[in-house]
């Protein structure tokens, strides 16, 4: 099972791709920009480094708190969009 795991609940954000419990790719962003600016480029890099795309994902996992409401909302909505964008 291939999973994209994301955390946008803090001032930093991160994402990783895992398959059967093994890390394929992971990145933590320490940029002092908003998640709306940094999160999707970070996810794109993580997917590329894992040699995968949204069609290959079996699931997404997102931290839902505690934390920044706006950050959590960005993580959930973008994760939902990635899963909905499957071709």
CSV table of C-alpha atoms in Angstrom, one decimal:
chain,number,residue,atom,x,y,z
A,1,UNK,CA,0.0,0.0,0.0
A,2,UNK,CA,1.4,3.4,-1.1
A,3,UNK,CA,0.6,6.3,1.1
A,4,UNK,CA,1.2,10.1,0.9
A,5,UNK,CA,1.5,11.4,4.5
A,6,UNK,CA,1.3,15.2,5.1
A,7,UNK,CA,1.5,17.5,8.1
A,8,UNK,CA,0.5,21.2,7.7
A,9,UNK,CA,-0.6,21.8,11.3
A,10,UNK,CA,2.5,23.7,12.4
A,11,UNK,CA,4.6,26.6,11.1
A,12,UNK,CA,6.6,24.0,9.1
A,13,UNK,CA,5.1,21.5,6.8
A,14,UNK,CA,6.2,18.1,5.6
A,15,UNK,CA,5.2,15.3,3.3
A,16,UNK,CA,6.4,11.8,2.7
A,17,UNK,CA,5.6,8.8,0.5
A,18,UNK,CA,5.6,5.4,2.2
A,19,UNK,CA,5.1,1.9,0.8
A,20,UNK,CA,4.4,-1.0,3.0
A,21,UNK,CA,5.9,0.9,6.0
A,22,UNK,CA,9.1,1.9,4.2
A,23,UNK,CA,9.9,5.5,3.5
A,24,UNK,CA,10.4,6.2,-0.2
A,25,UNK,CA,10.7,10.0,0.0
A,26,UNK,CA,10.3,12.6,2.7
A,27,UNK,CA,10.8,16.4,3.0
A,28,UNK,CA,10.4,18.9,5.7
A,29,UNK,CA,10.0,22.6,4.7
A,30,UNK,CA,11.5,25.1,7.1
A,31,UNK,CA,10.7,28.1,4.8
A,32,UNK,CA,9.2,31.1,6.3
A,33,UNK,CA,6.4,31.3,3.8
A,34,UNK,CA,2.8,30.2,4.0
A,35,UNK,CA,1.7,26.7,3.4
A,36,UNK,CA,-0.3,27.9,0.5
A,37,UNK,CA,3.0,28.8,-1.2
A,38,UNK,CA,5.1,25.9,-0.1
A,39,UNK,CA,3.0,22.8,0.4
A,40,UNK,CA,2.1,21.7,-3.2
A,41,UNK,CA,5.6,22.3,-4.6
A,42,UNK,CA,6.9,20.2,-1.6
A,43,UNK,CA,4.4,17.4,-2.4
A,44,UNK,CA,5.4,17.5,-6.1
A,45,UNK,CA,9.1,17.1,-5.1
A,46,UNK,CA,8.3,14.2,-2.7
A,47,UNK,CA,6.2,12.4,-5.3
A,48,UNK,CA,8.9,12.9,-8.0
A,49,UNK,CA,11.7,11.7,-5.6
A,50,UNK,CA,9.6,8.6,-4.9
A,51,UNK,CA,9.1,8.0,-8.6
A,52,UNK,CA,5.4,8.0,-8.2
A,53,UNK,CA,2.3,10.2,-9.0
A,54,UNK,CA,-1.1,10.7,-7.5
A,55,UNK,CA,-2.5,7.8,-9.6
A,56,UNK,CA,-0.2,5.3,-7.8
A,57,UNK,CA,-1.3,6.3,-4.3
A,58,UNK,CA,-3.6,4.0,-2.4
A,59,UNK,CA,-4.3,6.5,0.4
A,60,UNK,CA,-3.4,9.9,1.8
A,61,UNK,CA,-3.0,10.7,5.5
A,62,UNK,CA,-3.2,14.2,6.9
A,63,UNK,CA,-2.5,15.6,10.4
A,64,UNK,CA,-5.8,17.1,11.7
A,65,UNK,CA,-4.5,18.9,14.8
A,66,UNK,CA,-4.0,20.3,17.1
A,67,UNK,CA,-2.5,23.2,15.2
A,68,UNK,CA,-3.2,26.1,12.8
A,69,UNK,CA,-6.8,25.9,11.4
A,70,UNK,CA,-5.7,27.4,8.1
A,71,UNK,CA,-2.7,25.0,7.8
A,72,UNK,CA,-4.9,22.0,8.6
A,73,UNK,CA,-7.5,23.2,6.1
A,74,UNK,CA,-4.7,23.5,3.4
A,75,UNK,CA,-3.4,20.0,4.1
A,76,UNK,CA,-6.9,18.4,4.0
A,77,UNK,CA,-8.1,20.2,0.9
A,78,UNK,CA,-5.0,19.6,-1.1
A,79,UNK,CA,-4.9,15.9,-0.1
A,80,UNK,CA,-8.5,15.6,-1.2
A,81,UNK,CA,-7.7,17.3,-4.5
A,82,UNK,CA,-4.8,14.9,-5.2
A,83,UNK,CA,-7.0,11.9,-4.5
A,84,UNK,CA,-9.8,13.3,-6.6
A,85,UNK,CA,-7.5,14.1,-9.5
A,86,UNK,CA,-6.8,10.5,-10.2
A,87,UNK,CA,-7.2,9.7,-13.9
